CSV table of C-alpha atoms in Angstrom, one decimal:
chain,number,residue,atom,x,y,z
A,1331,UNK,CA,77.9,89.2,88.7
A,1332,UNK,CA,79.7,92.5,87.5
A,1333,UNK,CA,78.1,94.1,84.1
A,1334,UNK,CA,81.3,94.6,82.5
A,1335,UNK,CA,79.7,96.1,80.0
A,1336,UNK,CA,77.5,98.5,81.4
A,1337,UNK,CA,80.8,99.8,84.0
A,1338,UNK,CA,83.3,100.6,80.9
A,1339,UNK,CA,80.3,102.5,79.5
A,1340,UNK,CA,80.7,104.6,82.3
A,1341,UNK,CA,84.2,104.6,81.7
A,1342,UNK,CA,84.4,105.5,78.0
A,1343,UNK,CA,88.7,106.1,78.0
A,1344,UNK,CA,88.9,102.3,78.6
A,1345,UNK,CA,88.3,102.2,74.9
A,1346,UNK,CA,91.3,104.3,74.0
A,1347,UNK,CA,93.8,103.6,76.1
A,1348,UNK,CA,94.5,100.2,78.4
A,1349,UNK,CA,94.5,101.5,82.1
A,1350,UNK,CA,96.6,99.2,84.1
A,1351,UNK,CA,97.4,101.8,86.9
A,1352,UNK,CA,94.5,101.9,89.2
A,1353,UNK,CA,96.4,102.4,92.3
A,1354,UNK,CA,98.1,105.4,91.1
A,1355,UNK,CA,95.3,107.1,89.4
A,1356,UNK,CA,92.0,105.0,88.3
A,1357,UNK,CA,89.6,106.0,85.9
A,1358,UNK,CA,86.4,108.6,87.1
A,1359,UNK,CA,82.9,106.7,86.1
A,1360,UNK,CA,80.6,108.9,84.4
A,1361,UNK,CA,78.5,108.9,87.4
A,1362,UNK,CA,81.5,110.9,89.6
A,1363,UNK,CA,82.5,112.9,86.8
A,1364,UNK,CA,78.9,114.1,86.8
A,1365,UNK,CA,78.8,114.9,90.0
A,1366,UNK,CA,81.7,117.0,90.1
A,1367,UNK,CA,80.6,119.1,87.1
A,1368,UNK,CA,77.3,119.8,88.4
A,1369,UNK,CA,78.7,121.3,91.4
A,1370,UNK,CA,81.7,123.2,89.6
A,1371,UNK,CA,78.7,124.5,86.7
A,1372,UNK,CA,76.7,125.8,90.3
A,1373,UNK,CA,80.1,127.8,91.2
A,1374,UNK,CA,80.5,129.0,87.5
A,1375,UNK,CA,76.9,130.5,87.7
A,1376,UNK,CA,76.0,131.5,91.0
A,1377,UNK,CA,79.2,131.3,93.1
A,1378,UNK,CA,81.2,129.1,95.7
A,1379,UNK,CA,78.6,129.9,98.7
A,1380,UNK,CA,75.4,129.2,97.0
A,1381,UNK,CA,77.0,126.1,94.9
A,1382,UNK,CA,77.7,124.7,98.5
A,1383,UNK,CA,74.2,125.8,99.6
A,1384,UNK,CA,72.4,123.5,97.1
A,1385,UNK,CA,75.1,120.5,97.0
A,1386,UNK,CA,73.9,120.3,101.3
A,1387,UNK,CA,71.9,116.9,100.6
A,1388,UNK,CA,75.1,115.6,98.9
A,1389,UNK,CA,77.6,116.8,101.7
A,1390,UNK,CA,75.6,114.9,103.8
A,1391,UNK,CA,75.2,111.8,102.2
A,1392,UNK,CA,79.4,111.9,102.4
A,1393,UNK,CA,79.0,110.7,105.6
A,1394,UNK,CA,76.5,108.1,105.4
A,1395,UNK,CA,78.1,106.6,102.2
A,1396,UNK,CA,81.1,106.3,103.9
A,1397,UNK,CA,79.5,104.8,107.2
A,1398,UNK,CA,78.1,102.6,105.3
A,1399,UNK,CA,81.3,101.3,103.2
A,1400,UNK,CA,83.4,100.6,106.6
A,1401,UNK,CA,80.8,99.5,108.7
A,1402,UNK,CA,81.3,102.7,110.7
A,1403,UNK,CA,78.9,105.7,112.3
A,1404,UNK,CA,78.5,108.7,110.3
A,1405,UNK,CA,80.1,110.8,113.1
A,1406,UNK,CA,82.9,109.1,112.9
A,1407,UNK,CA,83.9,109.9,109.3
A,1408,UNK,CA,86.0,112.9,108.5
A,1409,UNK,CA,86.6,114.9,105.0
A,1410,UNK,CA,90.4,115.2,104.2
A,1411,UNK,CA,92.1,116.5,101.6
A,1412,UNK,CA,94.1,113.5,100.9
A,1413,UNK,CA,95.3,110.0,102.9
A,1414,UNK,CA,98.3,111.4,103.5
A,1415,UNK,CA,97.3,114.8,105.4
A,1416,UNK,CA,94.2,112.0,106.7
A,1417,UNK,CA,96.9,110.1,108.6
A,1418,UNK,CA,98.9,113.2,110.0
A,1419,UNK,CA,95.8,114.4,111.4
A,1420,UNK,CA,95.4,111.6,113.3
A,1421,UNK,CA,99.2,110.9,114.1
A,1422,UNK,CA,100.4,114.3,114.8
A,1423,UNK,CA,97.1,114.5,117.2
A,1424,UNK,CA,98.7,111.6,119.5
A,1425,UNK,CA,99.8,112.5,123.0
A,1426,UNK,CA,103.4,110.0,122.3
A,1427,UNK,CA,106.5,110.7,125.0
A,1428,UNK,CA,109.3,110.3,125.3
A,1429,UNK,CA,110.2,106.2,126.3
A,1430,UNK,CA,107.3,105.9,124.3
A,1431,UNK,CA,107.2,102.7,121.8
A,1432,UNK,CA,105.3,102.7,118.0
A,1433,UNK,CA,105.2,99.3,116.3
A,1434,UNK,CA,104.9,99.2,112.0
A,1435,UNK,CA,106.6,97.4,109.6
A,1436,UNK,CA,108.6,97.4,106.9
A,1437,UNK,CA,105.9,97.6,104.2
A,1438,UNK,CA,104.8,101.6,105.3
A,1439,UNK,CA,104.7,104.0,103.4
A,1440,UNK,CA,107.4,106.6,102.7
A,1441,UNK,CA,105.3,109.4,103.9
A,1442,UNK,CA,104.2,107.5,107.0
A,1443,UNK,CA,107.3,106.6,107.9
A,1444,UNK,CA,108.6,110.2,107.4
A,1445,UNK,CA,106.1,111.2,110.1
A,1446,UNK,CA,107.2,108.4,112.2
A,1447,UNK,CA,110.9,109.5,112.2
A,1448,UNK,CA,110.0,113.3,112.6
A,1449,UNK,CA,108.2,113.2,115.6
A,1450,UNK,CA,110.0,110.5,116.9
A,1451,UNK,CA,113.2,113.0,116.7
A,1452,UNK,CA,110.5,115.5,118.2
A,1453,UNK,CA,108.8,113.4,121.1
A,1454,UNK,CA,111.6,110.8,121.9
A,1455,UNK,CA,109.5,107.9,121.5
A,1456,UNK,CA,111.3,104.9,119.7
A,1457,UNK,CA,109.9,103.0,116.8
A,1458,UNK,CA,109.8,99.2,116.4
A,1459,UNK,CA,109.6,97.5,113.0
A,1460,UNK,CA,107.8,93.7,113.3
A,1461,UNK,CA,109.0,91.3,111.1
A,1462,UNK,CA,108.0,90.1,107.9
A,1463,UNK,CA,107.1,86.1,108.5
A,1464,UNK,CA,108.3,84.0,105.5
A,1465,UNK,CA,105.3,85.1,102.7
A,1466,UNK,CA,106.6,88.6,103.5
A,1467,UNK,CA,103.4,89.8,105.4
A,1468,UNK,CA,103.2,91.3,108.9
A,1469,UNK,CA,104.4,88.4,111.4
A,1470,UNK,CA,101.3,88.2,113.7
A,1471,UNK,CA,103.1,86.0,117.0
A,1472,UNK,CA,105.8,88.3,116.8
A,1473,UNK,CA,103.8,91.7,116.5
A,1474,UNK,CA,102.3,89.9,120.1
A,1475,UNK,CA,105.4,89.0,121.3
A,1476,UNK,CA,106.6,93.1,120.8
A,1477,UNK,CA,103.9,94.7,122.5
A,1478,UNK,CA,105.7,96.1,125.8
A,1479,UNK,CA,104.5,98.2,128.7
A,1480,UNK,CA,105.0,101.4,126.5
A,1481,UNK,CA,103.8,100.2,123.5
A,1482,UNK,CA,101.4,102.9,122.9
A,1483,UNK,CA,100.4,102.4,118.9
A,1484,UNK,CA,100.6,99.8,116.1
A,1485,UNK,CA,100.8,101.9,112.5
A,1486,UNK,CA,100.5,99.9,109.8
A,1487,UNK,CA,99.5,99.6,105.9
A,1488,UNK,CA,96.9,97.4,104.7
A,1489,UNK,CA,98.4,97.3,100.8
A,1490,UNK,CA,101.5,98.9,100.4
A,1491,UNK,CA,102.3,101.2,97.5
A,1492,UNK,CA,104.9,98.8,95.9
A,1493,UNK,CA,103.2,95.8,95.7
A,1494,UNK,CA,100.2,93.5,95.8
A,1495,UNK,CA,100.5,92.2,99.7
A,1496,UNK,CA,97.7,92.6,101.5
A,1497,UNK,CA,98.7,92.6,105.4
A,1498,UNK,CA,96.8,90.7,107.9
A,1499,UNK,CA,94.7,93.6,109.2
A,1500,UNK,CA,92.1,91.8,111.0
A,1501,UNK,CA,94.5,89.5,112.9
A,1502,UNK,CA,97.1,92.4,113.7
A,1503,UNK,CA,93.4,94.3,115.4
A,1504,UNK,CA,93.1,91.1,117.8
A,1505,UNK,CA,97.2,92.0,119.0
A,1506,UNK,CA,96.0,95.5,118.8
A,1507,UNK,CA,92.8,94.9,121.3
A,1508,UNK,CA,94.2,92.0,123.4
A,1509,UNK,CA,97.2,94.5,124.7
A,1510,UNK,CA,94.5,97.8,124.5
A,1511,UNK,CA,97.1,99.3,122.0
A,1512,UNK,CA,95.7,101.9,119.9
A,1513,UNK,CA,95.8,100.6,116.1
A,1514,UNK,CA,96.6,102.9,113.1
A,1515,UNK,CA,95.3,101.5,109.7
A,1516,UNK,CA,96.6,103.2,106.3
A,1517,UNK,CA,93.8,101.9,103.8
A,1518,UNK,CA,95.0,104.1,100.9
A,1519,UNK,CA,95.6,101.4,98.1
A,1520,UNK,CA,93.2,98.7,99.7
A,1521,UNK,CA,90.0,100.9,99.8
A,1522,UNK,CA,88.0,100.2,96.7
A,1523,UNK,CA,89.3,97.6,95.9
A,1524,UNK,CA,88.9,95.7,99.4
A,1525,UNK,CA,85.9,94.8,101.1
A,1526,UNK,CA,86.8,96.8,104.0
A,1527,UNK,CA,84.8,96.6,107.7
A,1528,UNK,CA,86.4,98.3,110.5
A,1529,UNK,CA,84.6,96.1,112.8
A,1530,UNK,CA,86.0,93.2,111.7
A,1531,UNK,CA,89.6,94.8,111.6
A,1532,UNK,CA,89.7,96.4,114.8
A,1533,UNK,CA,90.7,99.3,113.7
A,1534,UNK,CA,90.8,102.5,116.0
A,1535,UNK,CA,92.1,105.1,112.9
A,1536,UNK,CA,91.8,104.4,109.3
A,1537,UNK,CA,92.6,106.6,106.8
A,1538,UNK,CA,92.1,106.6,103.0
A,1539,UNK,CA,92.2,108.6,99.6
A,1540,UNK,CA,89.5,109.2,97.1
A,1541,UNK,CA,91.5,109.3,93.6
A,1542,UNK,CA,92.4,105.4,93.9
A,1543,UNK,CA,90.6,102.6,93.7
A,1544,UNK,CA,87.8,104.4,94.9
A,1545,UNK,CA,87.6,106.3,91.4
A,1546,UNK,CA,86.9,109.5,92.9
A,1547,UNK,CA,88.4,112.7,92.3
A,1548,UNK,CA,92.0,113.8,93.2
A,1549,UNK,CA,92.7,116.0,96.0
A,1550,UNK,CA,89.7,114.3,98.2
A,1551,UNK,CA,90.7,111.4,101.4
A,1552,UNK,CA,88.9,110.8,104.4
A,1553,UNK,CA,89.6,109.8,108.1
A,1554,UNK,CA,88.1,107.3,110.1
A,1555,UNK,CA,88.2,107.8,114.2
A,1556,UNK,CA,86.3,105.2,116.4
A,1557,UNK,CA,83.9,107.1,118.9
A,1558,UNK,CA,86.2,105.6,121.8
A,1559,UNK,CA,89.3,107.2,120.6
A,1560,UNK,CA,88.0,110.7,119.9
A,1561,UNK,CA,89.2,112.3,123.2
A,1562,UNK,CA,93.1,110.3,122.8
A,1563,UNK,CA,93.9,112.3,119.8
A,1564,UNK,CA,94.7,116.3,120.3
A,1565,UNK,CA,93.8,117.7,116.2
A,1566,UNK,CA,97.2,119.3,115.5
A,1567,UNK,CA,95.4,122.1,114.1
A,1568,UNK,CA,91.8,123.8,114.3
A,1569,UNK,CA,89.5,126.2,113.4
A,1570,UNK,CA,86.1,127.4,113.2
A,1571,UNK,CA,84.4,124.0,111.8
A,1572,UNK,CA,86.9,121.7,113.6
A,1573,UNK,CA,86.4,124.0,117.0
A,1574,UNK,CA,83.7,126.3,118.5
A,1575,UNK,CA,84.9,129.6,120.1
A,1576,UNK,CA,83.1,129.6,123.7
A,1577,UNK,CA,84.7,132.8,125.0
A,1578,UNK,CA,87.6,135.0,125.3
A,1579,UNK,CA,89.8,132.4,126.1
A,1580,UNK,CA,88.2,129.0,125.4
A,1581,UNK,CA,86.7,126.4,122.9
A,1582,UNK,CA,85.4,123.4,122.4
A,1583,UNK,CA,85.8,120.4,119.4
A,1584,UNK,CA,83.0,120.1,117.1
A,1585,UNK,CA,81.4,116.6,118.1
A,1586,UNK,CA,82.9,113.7,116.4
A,1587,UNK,CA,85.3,113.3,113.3
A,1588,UNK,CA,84.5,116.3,112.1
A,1589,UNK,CA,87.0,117.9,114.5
A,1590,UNK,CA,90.1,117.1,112.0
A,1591,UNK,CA,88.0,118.5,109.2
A,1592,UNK,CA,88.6,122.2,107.7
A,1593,UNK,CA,86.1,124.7,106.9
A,1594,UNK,CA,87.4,125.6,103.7
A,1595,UNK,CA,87.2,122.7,101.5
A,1596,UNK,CA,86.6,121.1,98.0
A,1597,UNK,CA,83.3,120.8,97.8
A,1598,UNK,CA,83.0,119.4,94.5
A,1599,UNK,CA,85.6,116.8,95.4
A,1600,UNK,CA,83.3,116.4,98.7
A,1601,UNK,CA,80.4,115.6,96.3
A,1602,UNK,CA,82.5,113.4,93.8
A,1603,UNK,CA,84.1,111.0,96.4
A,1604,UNK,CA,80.3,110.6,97.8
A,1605,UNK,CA,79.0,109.4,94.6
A,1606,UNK,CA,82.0,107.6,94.2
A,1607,UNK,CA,81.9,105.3,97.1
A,1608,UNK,CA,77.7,105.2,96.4
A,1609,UNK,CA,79.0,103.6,92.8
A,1610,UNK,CA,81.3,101.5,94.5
A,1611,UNK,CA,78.7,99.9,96.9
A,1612,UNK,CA,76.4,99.5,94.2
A,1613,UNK,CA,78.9,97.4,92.4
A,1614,UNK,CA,79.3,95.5,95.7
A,1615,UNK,CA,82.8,95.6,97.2
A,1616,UNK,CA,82.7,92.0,97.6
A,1617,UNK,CA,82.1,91.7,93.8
A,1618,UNK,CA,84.7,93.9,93.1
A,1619,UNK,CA,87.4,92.6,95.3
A,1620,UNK,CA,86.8,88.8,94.1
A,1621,UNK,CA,87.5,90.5,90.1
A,1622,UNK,CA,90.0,92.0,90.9
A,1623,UNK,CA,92.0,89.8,93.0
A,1624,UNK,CA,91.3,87.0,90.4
A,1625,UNK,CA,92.6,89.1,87.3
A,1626,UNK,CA,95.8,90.2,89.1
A,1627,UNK,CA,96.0,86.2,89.6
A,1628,UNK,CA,96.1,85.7,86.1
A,1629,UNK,CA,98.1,88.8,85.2
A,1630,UNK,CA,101.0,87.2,87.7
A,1631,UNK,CA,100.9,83.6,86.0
A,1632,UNK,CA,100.7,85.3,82.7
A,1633,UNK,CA,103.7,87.5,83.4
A,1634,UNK,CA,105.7,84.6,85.8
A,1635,UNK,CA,105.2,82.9,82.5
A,1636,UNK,CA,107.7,85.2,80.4
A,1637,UNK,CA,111.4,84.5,80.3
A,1638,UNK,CA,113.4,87.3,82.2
A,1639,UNK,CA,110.4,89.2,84.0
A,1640,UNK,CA,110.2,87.8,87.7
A,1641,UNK,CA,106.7,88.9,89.8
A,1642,UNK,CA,108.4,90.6,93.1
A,1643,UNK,CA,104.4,90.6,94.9
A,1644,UNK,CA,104.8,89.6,98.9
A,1645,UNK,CA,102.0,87.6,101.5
A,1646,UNK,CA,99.4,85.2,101.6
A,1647,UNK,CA,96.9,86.9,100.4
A,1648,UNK,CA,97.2,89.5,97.2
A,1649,UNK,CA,95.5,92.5,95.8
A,1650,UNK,CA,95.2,93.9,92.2
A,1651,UNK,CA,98.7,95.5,92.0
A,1652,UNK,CA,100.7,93.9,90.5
A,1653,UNK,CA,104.9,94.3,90.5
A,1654,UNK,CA,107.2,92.9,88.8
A,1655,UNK,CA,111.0,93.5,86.5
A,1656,UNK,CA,112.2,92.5,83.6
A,1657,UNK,CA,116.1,91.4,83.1
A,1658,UNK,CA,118.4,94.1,81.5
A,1659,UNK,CA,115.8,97.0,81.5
A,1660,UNK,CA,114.9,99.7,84.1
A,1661,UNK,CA,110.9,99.9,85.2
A,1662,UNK,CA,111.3,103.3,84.0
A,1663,UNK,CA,111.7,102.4,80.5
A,1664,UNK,CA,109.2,99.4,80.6
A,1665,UNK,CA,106.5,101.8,82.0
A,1666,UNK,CA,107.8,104.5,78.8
A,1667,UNK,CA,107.8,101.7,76.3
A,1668,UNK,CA,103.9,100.0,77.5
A,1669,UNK,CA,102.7,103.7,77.6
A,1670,UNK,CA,104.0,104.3,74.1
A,1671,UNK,CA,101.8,101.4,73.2
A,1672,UNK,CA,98.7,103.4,74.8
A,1673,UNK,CA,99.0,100.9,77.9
A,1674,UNK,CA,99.8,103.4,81.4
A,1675,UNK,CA,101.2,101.6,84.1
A,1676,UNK,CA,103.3,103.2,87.1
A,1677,UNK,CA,106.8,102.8,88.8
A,1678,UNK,CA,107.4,102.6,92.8
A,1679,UNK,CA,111.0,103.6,93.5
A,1680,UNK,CA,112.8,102.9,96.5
A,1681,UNK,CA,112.3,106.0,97.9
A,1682,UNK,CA,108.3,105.0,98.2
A,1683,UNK,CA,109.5,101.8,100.6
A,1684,UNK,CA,113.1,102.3,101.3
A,1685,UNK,CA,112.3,99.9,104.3
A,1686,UNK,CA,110.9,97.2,102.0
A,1687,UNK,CA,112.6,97.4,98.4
A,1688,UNK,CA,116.1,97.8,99.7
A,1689,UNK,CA,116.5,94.4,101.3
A,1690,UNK,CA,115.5,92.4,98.6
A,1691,UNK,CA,117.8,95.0,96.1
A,1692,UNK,CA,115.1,96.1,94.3
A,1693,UNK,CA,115.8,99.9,92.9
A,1694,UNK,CA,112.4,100.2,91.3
A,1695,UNK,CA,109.0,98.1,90.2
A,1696,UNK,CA,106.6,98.9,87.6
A,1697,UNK,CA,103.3,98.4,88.9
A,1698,UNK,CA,100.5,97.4,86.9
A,1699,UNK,CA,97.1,97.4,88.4
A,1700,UNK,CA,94.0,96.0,87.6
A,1701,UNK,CA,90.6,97.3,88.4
A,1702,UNK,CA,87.0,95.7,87.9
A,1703,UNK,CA,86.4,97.6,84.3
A,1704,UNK,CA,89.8,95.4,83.1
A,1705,UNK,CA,89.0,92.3,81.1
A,1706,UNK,CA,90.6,88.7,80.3
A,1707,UNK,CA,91.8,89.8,76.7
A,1708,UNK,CA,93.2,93.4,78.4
A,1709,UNK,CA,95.1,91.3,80.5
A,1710,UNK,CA,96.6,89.4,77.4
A,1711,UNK,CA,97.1,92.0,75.4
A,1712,UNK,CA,99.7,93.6,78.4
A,1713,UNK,CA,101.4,90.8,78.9
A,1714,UNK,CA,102.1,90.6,74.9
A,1715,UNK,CA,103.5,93.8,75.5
A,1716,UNK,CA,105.8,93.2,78.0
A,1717,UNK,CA,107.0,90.6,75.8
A,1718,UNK,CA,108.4,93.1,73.2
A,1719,UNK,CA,108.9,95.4,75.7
């Protein structure tokens, strides 16, 4: 059982402002917050080097925190600055050619599928989207029935930005494995939030942020590379922690993940997105994803429940974002309106999933997300303001 309680003590804005916008931006526990400061208060008073120097136990732990919250080996977790540069560094590493085939669907995200069309133009390889099946979640026997001689990667999001689906990771990694495709998971918005095990997913690559449902700091991700895959992916840039300078005219990767890591980094961000995921796993994901996903269930009867806002949320199984419009007025102005009322929620335009939005003629969403720290009478109190809204 969650201590309610105790977690929004640790989150003392909760009391001045209704946070429904977790996968946007969630609120830091006292615990991270902490963390950062002691690190940043080191750099104030005896500079960046030494601040790094005595934070080493911490640095460290990044890994094994992390190993620990995806089932994974410590060498096999990376520091990135964010998801997005996270997934480039694994994508842009790929040896793809021309004739080439890359599976995803029509729930990735904008920045994904940016990278996907860039180096297609680049490389020549062609892209395949799967189908949605009727709930609007990857169709599995199709994704099977896809996978051609060429097929040489599967790119997917777990959660997309725009809405509360929740793809079928786990069953798209037995596809992924039966054909010996290598598998590309984005966990962004599902990290957090989702008891994730890359085990069980059958995942080769997973990549993630730290500011999200993770509650760790902004400009922190991290990367996920299986041992086996290591050598497939060529880092599409280097230097002298990523690489070690033999000689003259040759080098070597640093062993592991940490070959898509920089030297110059945010170490306080390092330290924060550690403590972080240690917060998170004391809460116990699986605590945390059963809360979660049961107040976004009530949030979408609660809201199905008004005349004129329609719940837009895709799949079988859900998450804790939550999308949805409201007849006669933009999300734009809903998400002005709710934050005037101290309530901050966030909007996902088309040009976040141009691929998924645009069939069903949706322009825009506001997206409200819940997160553990939320309550019943939170969730009743938004949905009275989307009333007057």
């Amino acid at each position: 059982m969650i201590d309610i309680e105790k977690l929004r003590l640790d989150t003392p804005s909760c009391e001045k402002v209704l946070h429904f916008n977790n996968a946007g931006s969630s609120l830091m526990p006292a615990p991270v917050f902490d963390a950062l400061q002691r690190v940043l208060r080191d750099e104030n008073e005896v500079g960046g080097y030494e601040a790094e120097r005595r934070a080493q136990d911490d640095i460290q732990a990044f890994y094994s925190e992390f190993a620990a919250l995806l089932n994974a080996e410590p060498d096999e977790i990376a520091f990135v600055e964010n998801a997005t540069r996270a997934w480039d560094m694994a994508f842009y590493g790929l040896h793809l050619e021309p004739g080439d085939r890359v599976i995803t669907h029509g729930s990735e995200y904008a920045s994904n599928y940016l990278a996907l069309l860039q180096q297609s133009r680049r490389l020549g390889f062609e892209i395949d989207l799967v189908p949605s099946d009727e709930s609007g979640q990857i169709d599995v026997e199709a994704l099977d029935d896809m996978i051609a001689p060429r097929t040489k990667l599967i790119a997917i999001t777990h959660v997309p930005t725009q809405g509360g689906l929740v793809n079928p990771a786990a069953e798209v990694g037995k596809i992924a494995r039966k054909h010996g495709v290598l598998y590309l998971l984005d966990a962004c918005q599902s990290v957090g939030q989702i008891d994730l095990d890359v085990a069980e997913i059958g995942c080769d690559i997973l990549s993630g942020t730290g500011r999200k449902f993770l509650r760790g700091p902004r400009g922190t991700g991290f990367l996920y590379v299986r041992k086996s895959t290591l050598e497939k992916i060529d880092p599409p840039f280097i230097d002298l922690l990523s690489a070690k300078w033999t000689g003259a005219n040759s080098f070597e990767f640093a062993k592991g993940a940490k070959r898509f890591e920089n030297w110059e980094s945010y170490v306080a961000g390092r330290v924060g997105l550690m403590e972080a995921v240690r917060y998170a796993r004391k809460v116990g994901l699986a605590n945390i994803e059963a809360r979660v996903t049961g107040l976004a269930q009530d949030l979408r009867a609660a809201l199905s429940a008004i005349e004129g806002v329609s719940v837009h949320d895709l799949g079988r199984k859900k998450c804790g974002i939550v999308t949805f419009t409201k007849d006669g007025i933009a999300p734009k102005t809903i998400a002005d309106s709710l934050r005037a009322d101290r309530i901050n929620v966030s909007v996902s335009p088309i040009t976040c999933a141009r691929l998924d939005l645009e069939p069903r003629n949706l322009e825009a969403l506001t997206r409200a997300s819940v997160h553990y720290f939320n309550t019943h009478d939170e969730v009743a109190l938004f949905v009275d303001a989307v009333k007057e809204a």
